[in-house]
Short mmCIF file of C-alpha atoms in Angstrom, two decimals:
data_model
loop_
_atom_site.label_atom_id
_atom_site.label_comp_id
_atom_site.label_asym_id
_atom_site.label_seq_id
_atom_site.Cartn_x
_atom_site.Cartn_y
_atom_site.Cartn_z
CA MET A 1 19.36 -10.86 -18.44
CA SER A 2 18.96 -12.49 -21.75
CA HIS A 3 16.24 -15.47 -21.83
CA PRO A 4 17.21 -19.11 -21.49
CA ASP A 5 16.17 -20.62 -24.66
CA LYS A 6 16.79 -23.53 -26.60
CA LYS A 7 20.44 -22.34 -27.81
CA ASP A 8 21.76 -21.31 -23.86
CA GLY A 9 20.09 -25.29 -22.99
CA TYR A 10 17.79 -24.14 -20.60
CA VAL A 11 15.45 -26.62 -21.69
CA ASP A 12 17.63 -30.10 -23.12
CA ALA A 13 14.87 -32.13 -23.29
CA LEU A 14 13.57 -29.53 -26.30
CA ASP A 15 16.61 -31.16 -28.18
CA ALA A 16 14.83 -34.41 -28.23
CA VAL A 17 11.86 -33.10 -29.89
CA ASP A 18 10.92 -30.55 -32.81
CA ALA A 19 9.38 -27.87 -30.74
CA GLU A 20 7.48 -26.42 -33.42
CA SER A 21 5.66 -29.35 -34.81
CA ALA A 22 5.25 -31.85 -31.70
CA SER A 23 2.42 -31.75 -29.22
CA SER A 24 2.07 -30.40 -26.12
CA PRO A 25 2.02 -34.06 -24.28
CA ASP A 26 5.22 -34.95 -26.37
CA ILE A 27 6.75 -32.19 -25.24
CA LEU A 28 6.11 -32.76 -21.73
CA ALA A 29 7.15 -36.34 -21.93
CA ALA A 30 10.16 -35.41 -23.12
CA LEU A 31 10.42 -32.77 -20.10
CA VAL A 32 9.47 -35.19 -17.56
CA ALA A 33 11.87 -37.98 -18.73
CA GLU A 34 14.93 -35.56 -19.02
CA ASP A 35 14.06 -34.22 -15.58
CA HIS A 36 14.29 -37.76 -13.75
CA GLN A 37 17.56 -38.64 -15.33
CA HIS A 38 19.12 -36.19 -13.15
CA ASP A 39 20.45 -36.71 -9.72
CA ILE A 40 18.12 -34.03 -7.63
CA LYS A 41 14.56 -34.66 -9.93
CA LEU A 42 12.50 -31.35 -9.80
CA ARG A 43 9.33 -32.57 -11.79
CA THR A 44 8.11 -35.34 -9.26
CA MET A 45 5.29 -33.36 -7.51
CA SER A 46 1.65 -34.96 -7.37
CA TRP A 47 -1.81 -33.08 -7.81
CA HIS A 48 -1.80 -33.78 -3.77
CA LYS A 49 1.63 -32.09 -2.94
CA ALA A 50 1.06 -29.06 -5.14
CA ALA A 51 -2.86 -28.41 -3.19
CA TRP A 52 -1.05 -28.12 -0.47
CA LEU A 53 1.76 -26.41 -1.45
CA LEU A 54 -0.76 -23.87 -3.06
CA ALA A 55 -2.70 -23.87 0.64
CA GLY A 56 0.82 -23.17 2.57
CA ASP A 57 1.58 -20.42 0.50
CA GLN A 58 -2.17 -19.09 0.62
CA VAL A 59 -3.72 -19.34 4.21
CA CYS A 60 -1.36 -16.60 5.86
CA LEU A 61 -1.08 -13.85 7.96
CA ALA A 62 -2.63 -11.46 5.31
CA ILE A 63 -6.20 -13.19 5.88
CA MET A 64 -5.83 -11.45 9.27
CA ALA A 65 -5.63 -7.82 8.06
CA GLN A 66 -8.78 -8.45 5.90
CA SER A 67 -11.20 -7.43 9.07
CA TRP A 68 -9.51 -3.75 8.67
CA SER A 69 -10.18 -3.62 4.77
CA LEU A 70 -13.63 -4.27 5.72
CA SER A 71 -13.71 -1.55 8.68
CA VAL A 72 -12.42 0.66 6.06
CA LEU A 73 -15.00 -0.33 3.10
CA GLY A 74 -18.20 -1.51 5.00
CA TRP A 75 -19.77 -4.40 4.27
CA VAL A 76 -21.22 -4.06 0.86
CA PRO A 77 -18.06 -2.98 -0.99
CA GLY A 78 -15.85 -5.01 1.47
CA ILE A 79 -17.90 -8.12 0.22
CA ILE A 80 -18.22 -7.35 -3.22
CA THR A 81 -14.45 -6.84 -3.71
CA MET A 82 -13.84 -10.13 -1.80
CA VAL A 83 -16.10 -11.72 -4.55
CA VAL A 84 -14.68 -10.16 -7.68
CA ALA A 85 -11.42 -10.69 -6.30
CA ALA A 86 -12.07 -14.45 -6.09
CA ILE A 87 -14.11 -14.76 -9.55
CA PHE A 88 -10.82 -12.81 -10.85
CA PHE A 89 -8.68 -15.59 -9.51
CA TRP A 90 -10.32 -18.54 -10.92
CA ILE A 91 -10.87 -17.34 -14.40
CA THR A 92 -6.80 -15.91 -14.34
CA SER A 93 -5.62 -19.18 -13.01
CA ILE A 94 -7.35 -21.15 -15.28
CA THR A 95 -6.17 -19.59 -18.46
CA MET A 96 -2.81 -19.20 -17.29
CA HIS A 97 -3.15 -22.75 -17.13
CA LYS A 98 -4.64 -23.96 -20.23
CA TYR A 99 -1.61 -21.20 -21.81
CA ILE A 100 1.08 -22.97 -19.96
CA MET A 101 -0.36 -26.42 -21.47
CA LYS A 102 0.22 -25.03 -24.87
CA HIS A 103 3.73 -24.09 -23.71
CA PRO A 104 4.55 -26.43 -21.35
CA GLN A 105 8.84 -25.37 -21.32
CA ILE A 106 7.22 -22.80 -18.90
CA MET A 107 9.53 -22.89 -16.45
CA ASP A 108 8.44 -19.49 -13.85
CA ILE A 109 6.53 -16.03 -14.54
CA CYS A 110 9.55 -14.73 -16.47
CA ASP A 111 9.22 -17.46 -19.30
CA PHE A 112 5.16 -17.02 -19.19
CA GLY A 113 5.66 -13.29 -19.67
CA TYR A 114 8.35 -14.03 -22.46
CA TYR A 115 5.96 -15.90 -24.80
CA ALA A 116 2.62 -14.52 -24.27
CA PHE A 117 4.27 -10.91 -25.17
CA GLY A 118 5.29 -12.89 -28.47
CA GLU A 119 8.98 -14.27 -27.36
CA SER A 120 9.86 -10.80 -25.89
CA LYS A 121 13.24 -10.73 -24.01
CA ILE A 122 11.96 -7.21 -22.95
CA ALA A 123 8.81 -8.98 -21.53
CA TYR A 124 11.57 -11.57 -20.13
CA ILE A 125 13.92 -8.86 -18.26
CA PHE A 126 10.85 -6.81 -17.47
CA SER A 127 9.32 -9.92 -15.81
CA GLY A 128 12.71 -10.79 -14.53
CA PHE A 129 13.34 -7.61 -12.53
CA MET A 130 9.67 -7.81 -10.83
CA LEU A 131 9.99 -11.38 -9.91
CA LEU A 132 12.92 -10.48 -7.83
CA ALA A 133 11.63 -7.24 -6.33
CA ASN A 134 8.51 -8.49 -5.66
CA ASN A 135 9.72 -11.46 -4.17
CA ILE A 136 12.80 -10.19 -2.19
CA ILE A 137 10.69 -7.68 -0.32
CA LEU A 138 7.79 -10.10 0.40
CA ILE A 139 10.78 -12.52 1.80
CA GLY A 140 11.71 -8.84 3.82
CA PHE A 141 7.72 -8.54 5.18
CA HIS A 142 7.82 -12.17 6.80
CA ILE A 143 11.25 -11.32 8.33
CA LEU A 144 9.61 -8.65 9.80
CA THR A 145 6.78 -10.16 10.83
CA GLY A 146 9.01 -12.84 12.09
CA ALA A 147 10.20 -10.37 14.63
CA LYS A 148 6.86 -8.41 15.20
CA VAL A 149 5.66 -12.29 16.72
CA ILE A 150 8.49 -13.07 18.83
CA ASN A 151 8.71 -9.19 19.76
CA THR A 152 4.79 -10.14 21.05
CA LEU A 153 5.46 -12.98 22.63
CA SER A 154 8.92 -12.42 24.80
CA ASP A 155 7.54 -8.61 25.70
CA HIS A 156 10.65 -7.34 23.76
CA SER A 157 13.05 -8.97 25.43
CA GLN A 158 15.90 -8.13 22.80
CA CYS A 159 16.74 -5.47 20.42
CA THR A 160 14.39 -6.39 16.98
CA VAL A 161 17.30 -6.25 14.92
CA VAL A 162 18.27 -9.31 17.28
CA PHE A 163 14.43 -11.10 16.57
CA SER A 164 14.97 -10.45 12.56
CA VAL A 165 18.75 -12.14 12.45
CA ILE A 166 16.98 -15.24 13.96
CA VAL A 167 13.96 -15.13 11.67
CA MET A 168 16.45 -14.65 8.88
CA LEU A 169 18.56 -17.41 9.90
CA MET A 170 15.51 -19.69 10.52
CA GLY A 171 14.39 -19.02 6.93
CA ILE A 172 17.76 -19.63 5.00
CA VAL A 173 17.97 -23.14 7.04
CA LEU A 174 14.67 -24.05 6.02
CA SER A 175 15.06 -23.09 2.34
CA ILE A 176 18.16 -25.61 2.15
CA PRO A 177 15.59 -28.55 0.11
CA ARG A 178 16.07 -27.64 -3.49
CA THR A 179 12.63 -28.90 -4.89
CA LEU A 180 9.00 -27.86 -3.94
CA ALA A 181 7.78 -31.23 -3.41
CA HIS A 182 10.20 -31.47 -0.26
CA VAL A 183 8.54 -28.21 1.18
CA SER A 184 5.27 -28.80 -0.08
CA PHE A 185 5.57 -31.21 3.25
CA MET A 186 6.30 -28.23 5.22
CA SER A 187 3.57 -26.40 3.55
CA MET A 188 0.94 -29.09 5.22
CA PHE A 189 2.08 -28.16 8.89
CA SER A 190 2.06 -24.09 7.55
CA ALA A 191 -1.51 -24.14 6.75
CA PHE A 192 -2.64 -26.03 9.80
CA CYS A 193 -0.82 -23.46 12.21
CA MET A 194 -2.46 -20.76 10.49
CA GLY A 195 -5.91 -22.26 10.77
CA MET A 196 -5.19 -22.60 14.11
CA ALA A 197 -4.12 -18.85 14.91
CA ILE A 198 -7.68 -17.86 12.91
CA LEU A 199 -9.74 -20.53 14.87
CA LEU A 200 -8.37 -19.35 18.12
CA PHE A 201 -8.26 -15.31 17.10
CA LEU A 202 -12.50 -15.92 16.15
CA ILE A 203 -12.97 -17.42 19.48
CA PHE A 204 -11.35 -14.72 21.55
CA ALA A 205 -12.81 -12.48 19.74
CA GLY A 206 -16.20 -14.06 20.09
CA ILE A 207 -15.72 -14.55 23.72
CA GLU A 208 -13.91 -11.05 25.41
CA LYS A 209 -16.31 -8.05 26.24
CA ALA A 210 -14.45 -5.71 23.90
CA PRO A 211 -11.54 -5.02 21.62
CA LEU A 212 -8.21 -3.21 23.53
CA VAL A 213 -7.36 -1.01 20.61
CA GLY A 214 -8.34 0.66 17.15
CA TYR A 215 -6.45 3.16 14.86
CA ASN A 216 -8.69 5.68 15.73
CA GLY A 217 -7.99 5.00 19.69
CA ASN A 218 -8.78 2.80 22.41
CA TYR A 219 -12.10 1.14 23.19
CA PRO A 220 -14.36 2.78 23.81
CA SER A 221 -12.74 6.22 22.49
CA ASP A 222 -14.21 6.13 19.62
CA GLY A 223 -17.50 4.76 20.76
CA PRO A 224 -19.59 1.11 20.76
CA VAL A 225 -18.31 -1.51 18.30
CA ARG A 226 -20.39 -1.28 15.11
CA THR A 227 -20.67 -2.39 11.96
CA TYR A 228 -21.88 -0.55 8.44
CA ALA A 229 -22.61 -1.16 5.29
CA PHE A 230 -20.64 1.57 3.55
CA PRO A 231 -17.28 3.45 4.35
CA LEU A 232 -17.69 5.89 7.52
CA PRO A 233 -18.19 9.55 6.90
CA GLY A 234 -14.85 11.25 6.46
CA THR A 235 -12.80 7.77 5.24
CA THR A 236 -10.70 9.04 2.43
CA TRP A 237 -10.33 8.23 -1.11
CA VAL A 238 -6.89 6.59 -0.47
CA ALA A 239 -8.23 4.61 2.62
CA CYS A 240 -10.62 3.15 0.48
CA LEU A 241 -8.21 2.32 -2.63
CA ASN A 242 -5.79 0.54 0.09
CA ALA A 243 -8.22 -1.44 1.71
CA VAL A 244 -9.14 -2.48 -2.26
CA LEU A 245 -5.15 -3.41 -2.75
CA ASN A 246 -5.16 -4.94 0.45
CA ILE A 247 -7.62 -7.34 -1.25
CA THR A 248 -6.30 -7.56 -4.56
CA PHE A 249 -2.57 -8.56 -2.98
CA LEU A 250 -4.14 -11.75 -0.92
CA TRP A 251 -6.15 -12.81 -4.48
CA VAL A 252 -3.14 -12.40 -6.49
CA PRO A 253 -0.26 -15.00 -5.97
CA GLN A 254 -0.28 -16.28 -9.41
CA ILE A 255 3.31 -15.31 -9.51
CA LEU A 256 4.27 -18.68 -8.36
CA PHE A 257 2.18 -20.89 -10.50
CA PRO A 258 4.22 -21.26 -13.50
CA SER A 259 7.58 -22.17 -10.92
CA PHE A 260 4.66 -25.25 -9.11
CA ILE A 261 2.98 -26.37 -12.33
CA ALA A 262 6.84 -26.87 -13.83
CA GLU A 263 7.27 -29.14 -10.77
CA MET A 264 4.10 -31.51 -11.63
CA GLU A 265 4.51 -34.66 -12.90
CA LYS A 266 1.67 -33.83 -14.33
CA PRO A 267 0.93 -30.36 -14.60
CA GLN A 268 -2.73 -30.96 -16.97
CA ASP A 269 -3.94 -32.03 -13.09
CA PHE A 270 -2.88 -28.49 -12.11
CA PRO A 271 -6.99 -27.57 -11.95
CA LYS A 272 -7.52 -30.33 -9.26
CA SER A 273 -4.97 -28.53 -6.92
CA LEU A 274 -6.36 -25.16 -7.80
CA ALA A 275 -10.22 -26.32 -7.03
CA ILE A 276 -9.09 -27.51 -3.40
CA LEU A 277 -7.08 -24.09 -3.25
CA THR A 278 -10.19 -21.93 -4.41
CA VAL A 279 -12.54 -23.57 -2.50
CA ILE A 280 -10.32 -23.24 1.05
CA SER A 281 -10.02 -19.65 0.02
CA ILE A 282 -12.99 -18.54 -0.24
CA ILE A 283 -14.02 -19.98 3.47
CA LEU A 284 -10.99 -18.66 4.88
CA PHE A 285 -10.71 -14.90 3.18
CA ILE A 286 -14.49 -14.18 3.28
CA VAL A 287 -15.94 -15.71 6.89
CA PRO A 288 -12.95 -15.28 9.17
CA PRO A 289 -12.80 -11.61 8.10
CA ALA A 290 -16.66 -10.98 8.10
CA ILE A 291 -16.88 -12.67 11.73
CA GLY A 292 -13.59 -10.52 12.73
CA PHE A 293 -15.48 -7.02 11.97
CA ARG A 294 -18.26 -8.42 13.44
CA TYR A 295 -16.96 -8.25 16.78
CA LEU A 296 -14.34 -5.50 16.11
CA GLY A 297 -15.75 -3.31 14.46
CA GLN A 298 -14.37 -0.07 13.71
CA TYR A 299 -11.46 -1.00 16.31
CA SER A 300 -10.06 -3.36 13.68
CA THR A 301 -6.24 -3.51 12.85
CA ALA A 302 -3.74 -5.14 10.58
CA PRO A 303 -3.34 -7.97 11.57
CA ALA A 304 -6.77 -8.59 13.53
CA PHE A 305 -4.94 -9.72 16.60
CA GLY A 306 -3.50 -6.57 17.27
CA SER A 307 -7.42 -6.02 18.30
CA LEU A 308 -7.77 -8.56 21.10
CA GLY A 309 -8.41 -7.09 24.71
CA VAL A 310 -6.54 -9.53 26.25
CA VAL A 311 -3.06 -9.78 26.09
CA LYS A 312 -2.84 -13.69 26.41
CA TYR A 313 -5.69 -14.32 24.17
CA LYS A 314 -3.37 -12.17 21.54
CA LYS A 315 0.07 -14.11 22.47
CA ALA A 316 -2.21 -17.52 21.95
CA SER A 317 -3.28 -17.00 18.95
CA PHE A 318 -0.49 -15.07 17.20
CA ALA A 319 2.02 -17.55 18.29
CA PHE A 320 0.73 -20.08 15.18
CA VAL A 321 1.79 -16.95 12.71
CA ILE A 322 5.12 -17.84 13.46
CA VAL A 323 5.22 -21.34 11.30
CA PRO A 324 3.33 -19.98 8.52
CA THR A 325 5.92 -16.81 8.06
CA LEU A 326 9.05 -18.79 7.69
CA ILE A 327 7.70 -21.21 5.63
CA ILE A 328 5.97 -18.58 3.20
CA GLY A 329 8.72 -17.09 3.12
CA VAL A 330 10.69 -20.10 1.99
CA ILE A 331 8.73 -20.91 -0.83
CA TYR A 332 9.26 -17.63 -2.11
CA ALA A 333 13.08 -18.00 -1.48
CA ASN A 334 12.30 -21.32 -3.10
CA VAL A 335 11.25 -19.75 -6.47
CA THR A 336 13.63 -16.64 -6.45
CA ALA A 337 16.54 -18.81 -6.10
CA LYS A 338 15.88 -21.46 -8.64
CA PHE A 339 15.43 -18.06 -11.37
CA ILE A 340 19.09 -16.81 -10.13
CA TYR A 341 21.01 -20.62 -9.50
CA THR A 342 19.54 -21.64 -12.97
CA ARG A 343 21.29 -18.71 -14.96
CA ILE A 344 24.22 -19.38 -13.18
CA MET A 345 24.95 -22.95 -13.62
CA ARG A 346 23.11 -22.97 -16.73
CA LYS A 347 24.51 -26.43 -18.26
CA SER A 348 26.51 -27.31 -15.42
CA ARG A 349 26.39 -30.86 -14.40
CA HIS A 350 26.33 -29.31 -11.11
CA ALA A 351 22.67 -27.72 -11.78
CA HIS A 352 21.09 -31.12 -11.56
CA SER A 353 23.80 -32.85 -9.15
CA ASN A 354 24.57 -33.69 -5.97
CA THR A 355 27.82 -31.99 -6.17
CA VAL A 356 29.65 -29.81 -3.67
CA VAL A 357 29.80 -27.05 -6.61
CA GLY A 358 26.19 -26.87 -7.02
CA TRP A 359 25.06 -27.26 -3.22
CA ALA A 360 27.45 -24.58 -2.31
CA VAL A 361 26.12 -22.03 -5.57
CA TRP A 362 22.76 -23.00 -3.63
CA PHE A 363 23.73 -22.27 -0.53
CA LEU A 364 25.14 -18.90 -1.30
CA VAL A 365 22.36 -17.84 -3.80
CA MET A 366 19.73 -18.82 -0.84
CA GLY A 367 21.82 -16.71 1.83
CA ALA A 368 22.23 -13.35 -0.78
CA ILE A 369 18.41 -13.55 -1.01
CA TRP A 370 17.28 -13.60 2.75
CA ALA A 371 20.01 -11.30 3.67
CA VAL A 372 18.88 -9.15 1.14
CA ALA A 373 15.42 -9.28 2.68
CA PHE A 374 16.81 -8.96 5.92
CA ILE A 375 18.00 -5.43 4.83
CA PHE A 376 13.96 -4.62 3.33
CA SER A 377 12.96 -5.67 6.13
CA GLU A 378 14.94 -2.96 8.43
CA VAL A 379 15.16 0.30 6.41
CA VAL A 380 11.43 0.36 5.07
CA PRO A 381 9.32 2.01 7.36
CA SER A 382 5.87 0.66 7.11
CA MET A 383 5.89 -3.01 5.21
CA GLY A 384 2.04 -2.80 5.26
CA ASP A 385 2.14 0.14 2.87
CA PHE A 386 4.81 -1.14 0.63
CA LEU A 387 2.44 -4.68 -0.03
CA SER A 388 0.07 -2.03 -0.95
CA LEU A 389 2.69 -0.72 -3.35
CA LEU A 390 3.77 -4.37 -4.19
CA GLY A 391 -0.07 -4.92 -5.31
CA ALA A 392 -0.20 -1.79 -7.41
CA ALA A 393 3.55 -2.09 -9.38
CA PHE A 394 3.56 -5.80 -9.75
CA ASP A 395 -0.02 -7.31 -8.85
CA SER A 396 -0.89 -5.82 -11.71
CA PHE A 397 0.73 -7.64 -14.18
CA PHE A 398 0.89 -11.06 -12.46
CA GLY A 399 -2.44 -10.88 -11.70
CA PHE A 400 -4.04 -9.33 -14.35
CA ILE A 401 -1.94 -7.85 -17.73
CA PHE A 402 -0.43 -10.99 -17.97
CA PHE A 403 -3.78 -13.46 -18.45
CA ALA A 404 -5.35 -10.80 -20.21
CA VAL A 405 -2.73 -10.73 -22.83
CA ALA A 406 -2.64 -14.81 -22.25
CA TYR A 407 -5.98 -15.05 -23.40
CA TRP A 408 -5.96 -13.08 -26.15
CA GLN A 409 -2.96 -15.19 -27.50
CA LEU A 410 -5.12 -18.31 -26.95
CA PHE A 411 -8.23 -17.39 -28.60
CA ARG A 412 -7.30 -15.02 -31.02
CA GLY A 413 -9.63 -15.00 -33.95
CA ASN A 414 -12.48 -16.99 -32.28
CA LEU A 415 -12.65 -13.85 -29.08
CA PHE A 416 -16.53 -14.06 -29.70
CA THR A 417 -17.40 -16.94 -31.11
CA GLY A 418 -20.48 -18.68 -29.23
CA LEU A 419 -21.97 -16.84 -26.04
CA GLY A 420 -19.79 -18.47 -23.97
CA ARG A 421 -16.69 -17.24 -25.63
CA THR A 422 -18.04 -13.78 -26.06
CA VAL A 423 -18.65 -13.50 -21.74
CA MET A 424 -15.36 -14.72 -21.22
CA THR A 425 -13.70 -12.11 -23.41
CA LEU A 426 -15.65 -9.44 -21.90
CA ILE A 427 -14.54 -11.39 -18.29
CA HIS A 428 -10.54 -11.06 -19.46
CA PHE A 429 -11.33 -7.10 -20.94
CA VAL A 430 -12.40 -6.41 -17.67
CA VAL A 431 -9.22 -8.00 -16.11
CA LEU A 432 -7.13 -6.24 -18.59
CA LEU A 433 -8.62 -2.84 -17.43
CA SER A 434 -8.37 -3.08 -13.82
CA GLY A 435 -4.90 -4.55 -13.75
CA LEU A 436 -3.89 -1.22 -15.97
CA PHE A 437 -5.93 0.86 -13.13
CA LEU A 438 -3.55 -0.17 -10.35
CA PRO A 439 -0.17 1.01 -11.42
CA GLY A 440 -2.09 4.78 -11.92
CA PRO A 441 -4.36 5.51 -8.91
CA GLY A 442 -3.22 2.62 -7.22
CA LEU A 443 0.30 2.96 -7.67
CA TYR A 444 -0.87 6.67 -6.52
CA ALA A 445 -3.02 6.04 -3.29
CA ALA A 446 -0.28 3.51 -2.05
CA VAL A 447 2.91 6.28 -2.41
CA GLU A 448 0.72 8.71 -0.84
CA ALA A 449 0.20 6.38 1.80
CA ILE A 450 4.23 5.80 2.83
CA ILE A 451 4.42 9.50 2.62
CA ALA A 452 2.15 9.78 5.22
CA ASP A 453 4.53 7.29 7.03
CA TYR A 454 7.50 9.51 6.88
CA THR A 455 5.44 12.82 7.51
CA ALA A 456 3.87 10.59 10.78
CA GLY A 457 8.08 9.91 11.95
CA VAL A 458 9.29 6.82 11.14
CA SER A 459 11.27 4.09 13.45
CA PRO A 460 14.89 4.50 12.24
CA ALA A 461 16.85 1.53 10.01
CA PHE A 462 17.84 -1.17 12.37
CA SER A 463 16.00 -0.13 15.10
CA CYS A 464 15.48 -1.74 18.10
CA ALA A 465 12.37 -0.51 18.55
CA ASN A 466 9.40 -2.88 19.96
CA LEU A 467 7.15 -3.66 17.08
CA ALA A 468 5.04 -6.55 19.45
CA ILE A 469 1.54 -6.11 18.15
#
């Protein structure tokens, strides 16, 4: 997998300008002009549509796992982790945008890694592998989640594999649009449905008499519902670190951001979209989980819907999750398919045209992505633990290390010029240390949790077992 640089014709617009001497605005203008000559125009997204796309990606089921993280960590470490993750998210995302504005030819996170690490083809190949592995496993997680939703709503009326196939086929159909501008319309509906699911959960958690079940037994076997400032006695280090990874995973979506920026008509407006996302995220990532922990306490499950004591409450709120489950899978599939598709088509006229060949290749690539993701969804014993594994193995680079390196590339020679720059340099140094920490102890904790799952006994691959929450 070589980097599709100018020699390979990946960015034809660079032929029109001197990429070494031209300013970033000139390169951006050339890129947009070149793109708008095609039948299929990618660089058409406004910052408003980008904001909806970001919200559709971020307002997801993982929010409903944060009450469980609080139940493991307690109020003080849990809220501190959430706030620090939010600060890191904003700072690293702004750094990422500044770096892309300096190198506007960047089309995805793989290009970002290529330039950030000194135009290293090794970094590009490594980033490509990580992009494919991360996104396909995440799509598999959403197939599994979709099967869980249908299982819950239908009282397991069919074999779970059948439900997974249905979700996969729906995902392929929804993934047909080639541009993220079209996907952004779906994202609006996705964010609305997830918001409804959260709102209904909060109402039901507040009005019901008690939770139904927690990981330590049915209510009230683990005593009355209670909250606490710090982890309960007996809480393991592995459990705490997995709870931290669960929070980190939610706050690290930057793997997709370069692809989003590359399809904006005015990429310089991305901070506006990011500001809207940050406000939404701070509210939804902290307030609902805190309320959930208040009413579920030590009985919190991941997702929190599983703790609701009244079955009809659980079904009414969980039903809305099917929409964001599908649409978020579509977003990840779109970015993944473009990475593969552009490397297959390269300079071919089919790459940006409405031809039979172009659409056939797109459809085959998309079908293959969802099919491989379906296999992952069936053979992995616990997708929750594998999300922790993703957080440790991939988010360490795509959420921390890449952007600390990019910051150094942007400001080397001026890292300590003035108080503000010194503070930002120190923050990025902490970001780097955090990224280096995750692949070590974080990866160990995730693997230990997976081993524990296997030891406890898991369902066989392609099982018909009931996955209803």
